[in-house]
């Protein structure tokens, strides 16, 4: 395969946007969170950020959307930076093979979720980050503002409230894990932090930039270190195997990059040592991954040859 050699990613992004415009089946927006149900599957944006912060984009790449589970990458990184390997006593790192909000494995596995990217695992990570920092959602927001260079990033309180009102499933997961002693703080506090986290609004440009530390082997945008090289590798590996839930195998097959999706329609992906990507389109497949988003990433790695394989 030919490696993409031009100095600018713009032509490849323009070509992908043109191809995506012809995509007829784009899935449907998440409707179990009423505030997300109005998303239009025709919307599409994509950005690529290089290691030095140069960003290329196409479509709605500067338009903010609900980041949802993409934030699970950043809370994992912050918790891992805060407490190191002790985190892994509370959450595993195996694909679950079940939907992202499933309860079934938790009882067999004593309240230890399979991985940090399904809801149960993300709830554990947010609980631990809250314990470490006293302000999980605030630490997340500060980190994302710094890495994206966008001080205006904020939570969408209407989305957080919508999730809280329809949050029985997440509440059940949190209470069930608390019954095994795997949640340290009060469950209502954890749910408030988790719903705020999921409600964060950001654009493709913001998220591509904010994911840069994973392509820079743990170095933040200002050159300071968040994660060791080995921890950055670990986060990328868990993204590859678990970041798109029970479609992680198909995502690895098609895209060949560590990636993380959210039900707002965003997907971030990492080319270690080279660049980071974020694509957004609100139409989801049955597993909760953006149809146009995964297709665009598939086209990106196919056209450029940039993949971990
Ligand atoms: N806030 C959503 C939830 O907890 C996040 C899920 C997702 O993006 N996969 O259900």
Short mmCIF file of C-alpha atoms and ligand atoms in Angstrom, two decimals:
data_model
loop_
_atom_site.label_atom_id
_atom_site.label_comp_id
_atom_site.label_asym_id
_atom_site.label_seq_id
_atom_site.Cartn_x
_atom_site.Cartn_y
_atom_site.Cartn_z
CA UNK A 1 0.00 0.00 0.00
CA UNK A 2 1.21 3.51 -0.81
CA UNK A 3 1.85 5.72 2.17
CA UNK A 4 0.24 9.15 1.96
CA UNK A 5 3.10 11.59 1.48
CA UNK A 6 1.66 15.02 0.80
CA UNK A 7 2.33 17.52 3.59
CA UNK A 8 -1.34 18.44 3.93
CA UNK A 9 -4.25 16.23 4.92
CA UNK A 10 -6.71 18.64 3.27
CA UNK A 11 -7.06 16.86 -0.09
CA UNK A 12 -7.82 13.52 1.54
CA UNK A 13 -10.40 15.11 3.86
CA UNK A 14 -12.08 16.84 0.91
CA UNK A 15 -12.21 13.54 -0.97
CA UNK A 16 -13.72 11.70 2.02
CA UNK A 17 -16.37 14.41 2.54
CA UNK A 18 -17.35 14.07 -1.10
CA UNK A 19 -17.69 10.30 -0.76
CA UNK A 20 -19.65 10.60 2.50
CA UNK A 21 -22.08 13.03 0.84
CA UNK A 22 -23.17 10.09 -1.34
CA UNK A 23 -23.77 7.78 1.62
CA UNK A 24 -27.48 7.00 1.78
CA UNK A 25 -27.83 4.79 4.88
CA UNK A 26 -26.52 6.87 7.78
CA UNK A 27 -28.28 5.28 10.78
CA UNK A 28 -30.37 7.14 13.34
CA UNK A 29 -29.55 9.50 16.23
CA UNK A 30 -29.63 8.16 19.79
CA UNK A 31 -33.16 8.57 21.07
CA UNK A 32 -32.81 7.06 24.55
CA UNK A 33 -31.39 10.46 25.57
CA UNK A 34 -34.19 12.80 24.40
CA UNK A 35 -31.85 15.79 24.09
CA UNK A 36 -29.86 13.93 21.40
CA UNK A 37 -32.84 12.66 19.38
CA UNK A 38 -33.01 15.75 17.17
CA UNK A 39 -29.55 15.10 15.68
CA UNK A 40 -29.49 15.14 11.87
CA UNK A 41 -27.67 12.17 10.24
CA UNK A 42 -26.92 14.42 7.24
CA UNK A 43 -24.52 16.48 9.38
CA UNK A 44 -20.88 15.54 9.00
CA UNK A 45 -17.55 16.96 10.13
CA UNK A 46 -14.01 15.63 10.28
CA UNK A 47 -10.69 16.99 11.57
CA UNK A 48 -7.12 15.73 11.62
CA UNK A 49 -4.60 17.21 14.08
CA UNK A 50 -0.88 16.79 13.63
CA UNK A 51 1.44 16.41 16.61
CA UNK A 52 2.40 20.11 16.54
CA UNK A 53 -1.25 21.23 16.71
CA UNK A 54 -1.79 21.91 13.01
CA UNK A 55 -5.44 21.03 12.26
CA UNK A 56 -7.13 20.24 8.95
CA UNK A 57 -10.88 19.95 8.69
CA UNK A 58 -13.87 19.51 6.45
CA UNK A 59 -17.65 19.94 6.81
CA UNK A 60 -18.92 20.83 10.31
CA UNK A 61 -15.48 20.40 11.86
CA UNK A 62 -15.70 23.51 14.06
CA UNK A 63 -19.30 22.95 15.20
CA UNK A 64 -19.77 21.78 18.83
CA UNK A 65 -21.75 18.60 19.53
CA UNK A 66 -22.38 16.34 22.51
CA UNK A 67 -19.16 14.40 23.09
CA UNK A 68 -20.76 11.65 25.27
CA UNK A 69 -18.58 8.54 25.65
CA UNK A 70 -15.59 10.04 23.84
CA UNK A 71 -14.91 11.69 27.22
CA UNK A 72 -14.20 8.21 28.63
CA UNK A 73 -10.76 8.35 26.99
CA UNK A 74 -9.83 11.48 28.89
CA UNK A 75 -11.16 10.39 32.30
CA UNK A 76 -9.28 7.10 31.89
CA UNK A 77 -6.05 8.95 31.07
CA UNK A 78 -6.48 11.33 34.02
CA UNK A 79 -7.27 8.51 36.46
CA UNK A 80 -4.33 6.44 35.20
CA UNK A 81 -2.03 9.45 35.54
CA UNK A 82 -3.37 9.96 39.07
CA UNK A 83 -3.19 6.48 40.54
CA UNK A 84 -1.29 4.29 38.06
CA UNK A 85 -1.81 0.54 37.96
CA UNK A 86 -3.94 0.54 41.14
CA UNK A 87 -6.80 1.54 38.85
CA UNK A 88 -6.81 -1.89 37.22
CA UNK A 89 -7.91 -3.56 40.46
CA UNK A 90 -11.27 -1.83 39.92
CA UNK A 91 -11.83 -2.13 36.17
CA UNK A 92 -10.65 -4.71 33.64
CA UNK A 93 -9.29 -4.34 30.13
CA UNK A 94 -11.04 -7.03 28.12
CA UNK A 95 -13.64 -6.45 25.41
CA UNK A 96 -17.11 -7.13 26.78
CA UNK A 97 -18.81 -8.34 23.61
CA UNK A 98 -21.99 -6.84 25.08
CA UNK A 99 -23.74 -3.50 24.51
CA UNK A 100 -22.18 -0.44 26.16
CA UNK A 101 -24.87 -0.15 28.83
CA UNK A 102 -25.22 -3.86 29.63
CA UNK A 103 -25.51 -5.17 33.20
CA UNK A 104 -25.18 -8.91 32.62
CA UNK A 105 -21.46 -9.53 33.22
CA UNK A 106 -21.29 -7.48 36.40
CA UNK A 107 -22.84 -10.09 38.68
CA UNK A 108 -20.74 -12.98 37.37
CA UNK A 109 -17.62 -10.83 37.69
CA UNK A 110 -18.20 -9.44 41.20
CA UNK A 111 -18.92 -5.85 40.27
CA UNK A 112 -15.66 -5.36 38.31
CA UNK A 113 -16.57 -4.05 34.84
CA UNK A 114 -14.83 -5.55 31.82
CA UNK A 115 -13.22 -2.32 30.61
CA UNK A 116 -13.20 1.49 31.11
CA UNK A 117 -15.12 2.25 27.92
CA UNK A 118 -18.44 0.55 28.62
CA UNK A 119 -20.70 2.59 30.90
CA UNK A 120 -20.06 0.46 33.99
CA UNK A 121 -16.29 0.85 33.59
CA UNK A 122 -16.53 4.57 32.91
CA UNK A 123 -18.62 5.03 36.05
CA UNK A 124 -15.85 3.33 38.08
CA UNK A 125 -13.18 5.53 36.43
CA UNK A 126 -15.15 8.73 37.10
CA UNK A 127 -15.68 7.66 40.71
CA UNK A 128 -11.94 7.12 41.13
CA UNK A 129 -11.09 10.40 39.41
CA UNK A 130 -13.54 12.20 41.69
CA UNK A 131 -11.86 10.58 44.69
CA UNK A 132 -8.42 11.59 43.41
CA UNK A 133 -9.24 15.19 42.49
CA UNK A 134 -12.40 16.12 44.42
CA UNK A 135 -13.83 17.37 41.12
CA UNK A 136 -13.91 14.79 38.30
CA UNK A 137 -15.88 16.82 35.77
CA UNK A 138 -13.91 19.99 36.55
CA UNK A 139 -10.57 18.22 36.03
CA UNK A 140 -11.86 16.82 32.75
CA UNK A 141 -13.01 20.25 31.59
CA UNK A 142 -9.71 21.93 32.54
CA UNK A 143 -7.74 19.24 30.75
CA UNK A 144 -9.80 19.47 27.57
CA UNK A 145 -9.68 23.28 27.54
CA UNK A 146 -5.89 23.19 27.87
CA UNK A 147 -5.31 20.48 25.26
CA UNK A 148 -7.73 21.90 22.69
CA UNK A 149 -6.63 25.50 23.31
CA UNK A 150 -10.33 26.36 23.54
CA UNK A 151 -11.19 28.06 26.86
CA UNK A 152 -14.88 28.15 25.88
CA UNK A 153 -15.50 24.42 26.14
CA UNK A 154 -18.41 23.81 28.53
CA UNK A 155 -21.00 21.29 29.68
CA UNK A 156 -24.51 21.41 28.24
CA UNK A 157 -26.71 21.44 31.32
CA UNK A 158 -29.84 20.57 29.29
CA UNK A 159 -28.20 17.37 28.00
CA UNK A 160 -26.95 16.48 31.49
CA UNK A 161 -30.45 17.00 32.89
CA UNK A 162 -32.00 14.94 30.07
CA UNK A 163 -29.60 12.08 30.87
CA UNK A 164 -30.31 12.32 34.58
CA UNK A 165 -34.05 12.13 33.97
CA UNK A 166 -33.62 9.06 31.77
CA UNK A 167 -30.67 7.62 33.69
CA UNK A 168 -32.18 4.53 35.32
CA UNK A 169 -29.79 2.20 33.55
CA UNK A 170 -26.67 4.10 34.62
CA UNK A 171 -28.06 4.46 38.14
CA UNK A 172 -28.64 0.69 38.26
CA UNK A 173 -25.06 0.02 37.11
CA UNK A 174 -23.62 2.39 39.72
CA UNK A 175 -25.72 1.05 42.61
CA UNK A 176 -24.97 -2.53 41.65
CA UNK A 177 -21.21 -1.90 41.63
CA UNK A 178 -21.50 0.02 44.91
CA UNK A 179 -23.04 -3.12 46.44
CA UNK A 180 -19.72 -4.88 45.67
CA UNK A 181 -17.71 -2.03 47.20
CA UNK A 182 -16.41 -0.94 43.79
CA UNK A 183 -17.74 2.63 44.02
CA UNK A 184 -16.12 4.75 46.74
CA UNK A 185 -18.35 7.85 46.92
CA UNK A 186 -22.13 8.35 47.12
CA UNK A 187 -23.85 7.12 43.95
CA UNK A 188 -25.88 10.35 43.41
CA UNK A 189 -22.63 12.38 43.38
CA UNK A 190 -21.10 9.96 40.90
CA UNK A 191 -24.11 10.12 38.58
CA UNK A 192 -24.06 13.92 38.63
CA UNK A 193 -20.35 13.90 37.66
CA UNK A 194 -20.86 11.25 34.99
CA UNK A 195 -23.82 12.97 33.33
CA UNK A 196 -21.95 16.31 33.33
CA UNK A 197 -18.96 14.58 31.76
CA UNK A 198 -21.08 13.04 29.00
CA UNK A 199 -22.77 16.40 28.28
CA UNK A 200 -19.52 18.16 27.34
CA UNK A 201 -19.85 20.08 24.07
CA UNK A 202 -16.84 20.17 21.76
CA UNK A 203 -16.05 20.19 18.04
CA UNK A 204 -14.05 17.80 15.86
CA UNK A 205 -11.15 20.27 15.98
CA UNK A 206 -11.29 20.40 19.80
CA UNK A 207 -11.37 16.63 20.20
CA UNK A 208 -8.72 15.88 17.59
CA UNK A 209 -6.38 18.31 19.38
CA UNK A 210 -7.31 17.04 22.85
CA UNK A 211 -6.50 13.45 21.86
CA UNK A 212 -3.01 14.50 20.74
CA UNK A 213 -1.28 13.27 23.91
CA UNK A 214 -2.04 9.70 22.80
CA UNK A 215 -0.25 10.23 19.48
CA UNK A 216 2.63 12.01 21.29
CA UNK A 217 3.20 8.94 23.50
CA UNK A 218 1.86 10.65 26.63
CA UNK A 219 3.07 14.24 26.13
CA UNK A 220 0.55 17.05 26.49
CA UNK A 221 0.21 19.95 24.07
CA UNK A 222 2.60 22.08 26.20
CA UNK A 223 5.26 19.34 26.17
CA UNK A 224 4.73 18.23 29.79
CA UNK A 225 4.05 14.57 30.43
CA UNK A 226 0.59 13.24 31.37
CA UNK A 227 1.22 9.54 30.83
CA UNK A 228 4.36 7.44 30.56
CA UNK A 229 5.06 6.11 27.10
CA UNK A 230 3.93 2.73 28.32
CA UNK A 231 0.64 4.08 29.74
CA UNK A 232 -0.10 5.88 26.46
CA UNK A 233 0.43 2.57 24.67
CA UNK A 234 -1.93 0.89 27.15
CA UNK A 235 -4.71 3.44 26.64
CA UNK A 236 -4.36 3.12 22.87
CA UNK A 237 -4.51 -0.68 23.17
CA UNK A 238 -7.70 -0.57 25.26
CA UNK A 239 -9.22 1.85 22.75
CA UNK A 240 -8.43 -0.56 19.92
CA UNK A 241 -9.92 -3.57 21.69
CA UNK A 242 -12.82 -1.94 23.59
CA UNK A 243 -13.41 1.63 22.33
CA UNK A 244 -16.34 0.84 20.05
CA UNK A 245 -18.08 -1.68 22.37
CA UNK A 246 -19.35 -4.87 20.78
CA UNK A 247 -18.24 -3.58 17.36
CA UNK A 248 -14.56 -3.22 18.37
CA UNK A 249 -13.51 -6.19 16.23
CA UNK A 250 -15.25 -4.78 13.17
CA UNK A 251 -13.82 -1.29 13.84
CA UNK A 252 -10.27 -2.72 14.11
CA UNK A 253 -10.86 -4.68 10.90
CA UNK A 254 -12.16 -1.70 8.96
CA UNK A 255 -10.20 1.20 10.44
CA UNK A 256 -7.11 -0.35 12.02
CA UNK A 257 -6.63 2.38 14.63
CA UNK A 258 -7.32 2.87 18.34
CA UNK A 259 -10.69 4.63 18.43
CA UNK A 260 -13.43 5.75 20.80
CA UNK A 261 -17.02 6.51 19.91
CA UNK A 262 -19.89 8.30 21.66
CA UNK A 263 -23.65 8.24 21.13
CA UNK A 264 -23.55 11.92 20.13
CA UNK A 265 -22.06 10.62 16.85
CA UNK A 266 -18.37 11.41 17.40
CA UNK A 267 -15.47 9.02 16.97
CA UNK A 268 -11.85 9.87 17.81
CA UNK A 269 -8.93 7.84 16.47
CA UNK A 270 -5.17 7.86 17.01
CA UNK A 271 -2.29 7.25 14.62
CA UNK A 272 0.52 6.96 17.21
CA UNK A 273 3.50 9.16 16.37
CA UNK A 274 1.67 10.85 13.49
CA UNK A 275 -1.77 12.44 14.06
CA UNK A 276 -5.19 12.23 15.70
CA UNK A 277 -8.63 12.35 14.11
CA UNK A 278 -12.17 13.19 15.11
CA UNK A 279 -15.20 12.64 12.93
CA UNK A 280 -18.81 13.47 13.78
CA UNK A 281 -22.15 12.52 12.28
CA UNK A 282 -25.16 11.83 14.56
CA UNK A 283 -26.61 8.78 12.75
CA UNK A 284 -25.69 5.62 14.70
CA UNK A 285 -25.68 1.91 13.90
CA UNK A 286 -27.29 -0.66 16.21
CA UNK A 287 -24.16 -0.77 18.41
CA UNK A 288 -24.12 3.00 18.99
CA UNK A 289 -21.30 3.96 16.60
CA UNK A 290 -21.61 6.70 13.98
CA UNK A 291 -22.26 5.14 10.56
CA UNK A 292 -20.74 7.97 8.52
CA UNK A 293 -18.01 8.44 11.14
CA UNK A 294 -16.72 4.86 10.96
CA UNK A 295 -17.03 4.89 7.16
CA UNK A 296 -14.97 8.10 6.98
CA UNK A 297 -12.24 6.65 9.21
CA UNK A 298 -12.24 3.47 7.14
CA UNK A 299 -11.73 5.59 4.01
CA UNK A 300 -8.99 7.68 5.71
CA UNK A 301 -6.84 4.70 6.64
CA UNK A 302 -7.50 3.00 3.31
CA UNK A 303 -6.56 6.07 1.26
CA UNK A 304 -3.56 7.14 3.36
CA UNK A 305 -2.26 3.76 4.54
CA UNK A 306 -1.92 5.31 8.02
CA UNK A 307 -2.85 2.50 10.41
CA UNK A 308 -1.24 0.63 13.29
CA UNK A 309 -1.14 -2.46 11.09
N1 LIG B 1 -24.15 9.30 28.25
C1 LIG B 1 -24.30 8.07 27.54
C2 LIG B 1 -24.80 6.99 28.47
O1 LIG B 1 -24.35 6.93 29.57
C3 LIG B 1 -22.98 7.69 26.96
C4 LIG B 1 -23.05 6.40 26.19
C5 LIG B 1 -22.22 6.42 24.93
O2 LIG B 1 -21.86 7.46 24.38
N2 LIG B 1 -21.98 5.24 24.40
O3 LIG B 1 -25.68 6.23 28.13
#
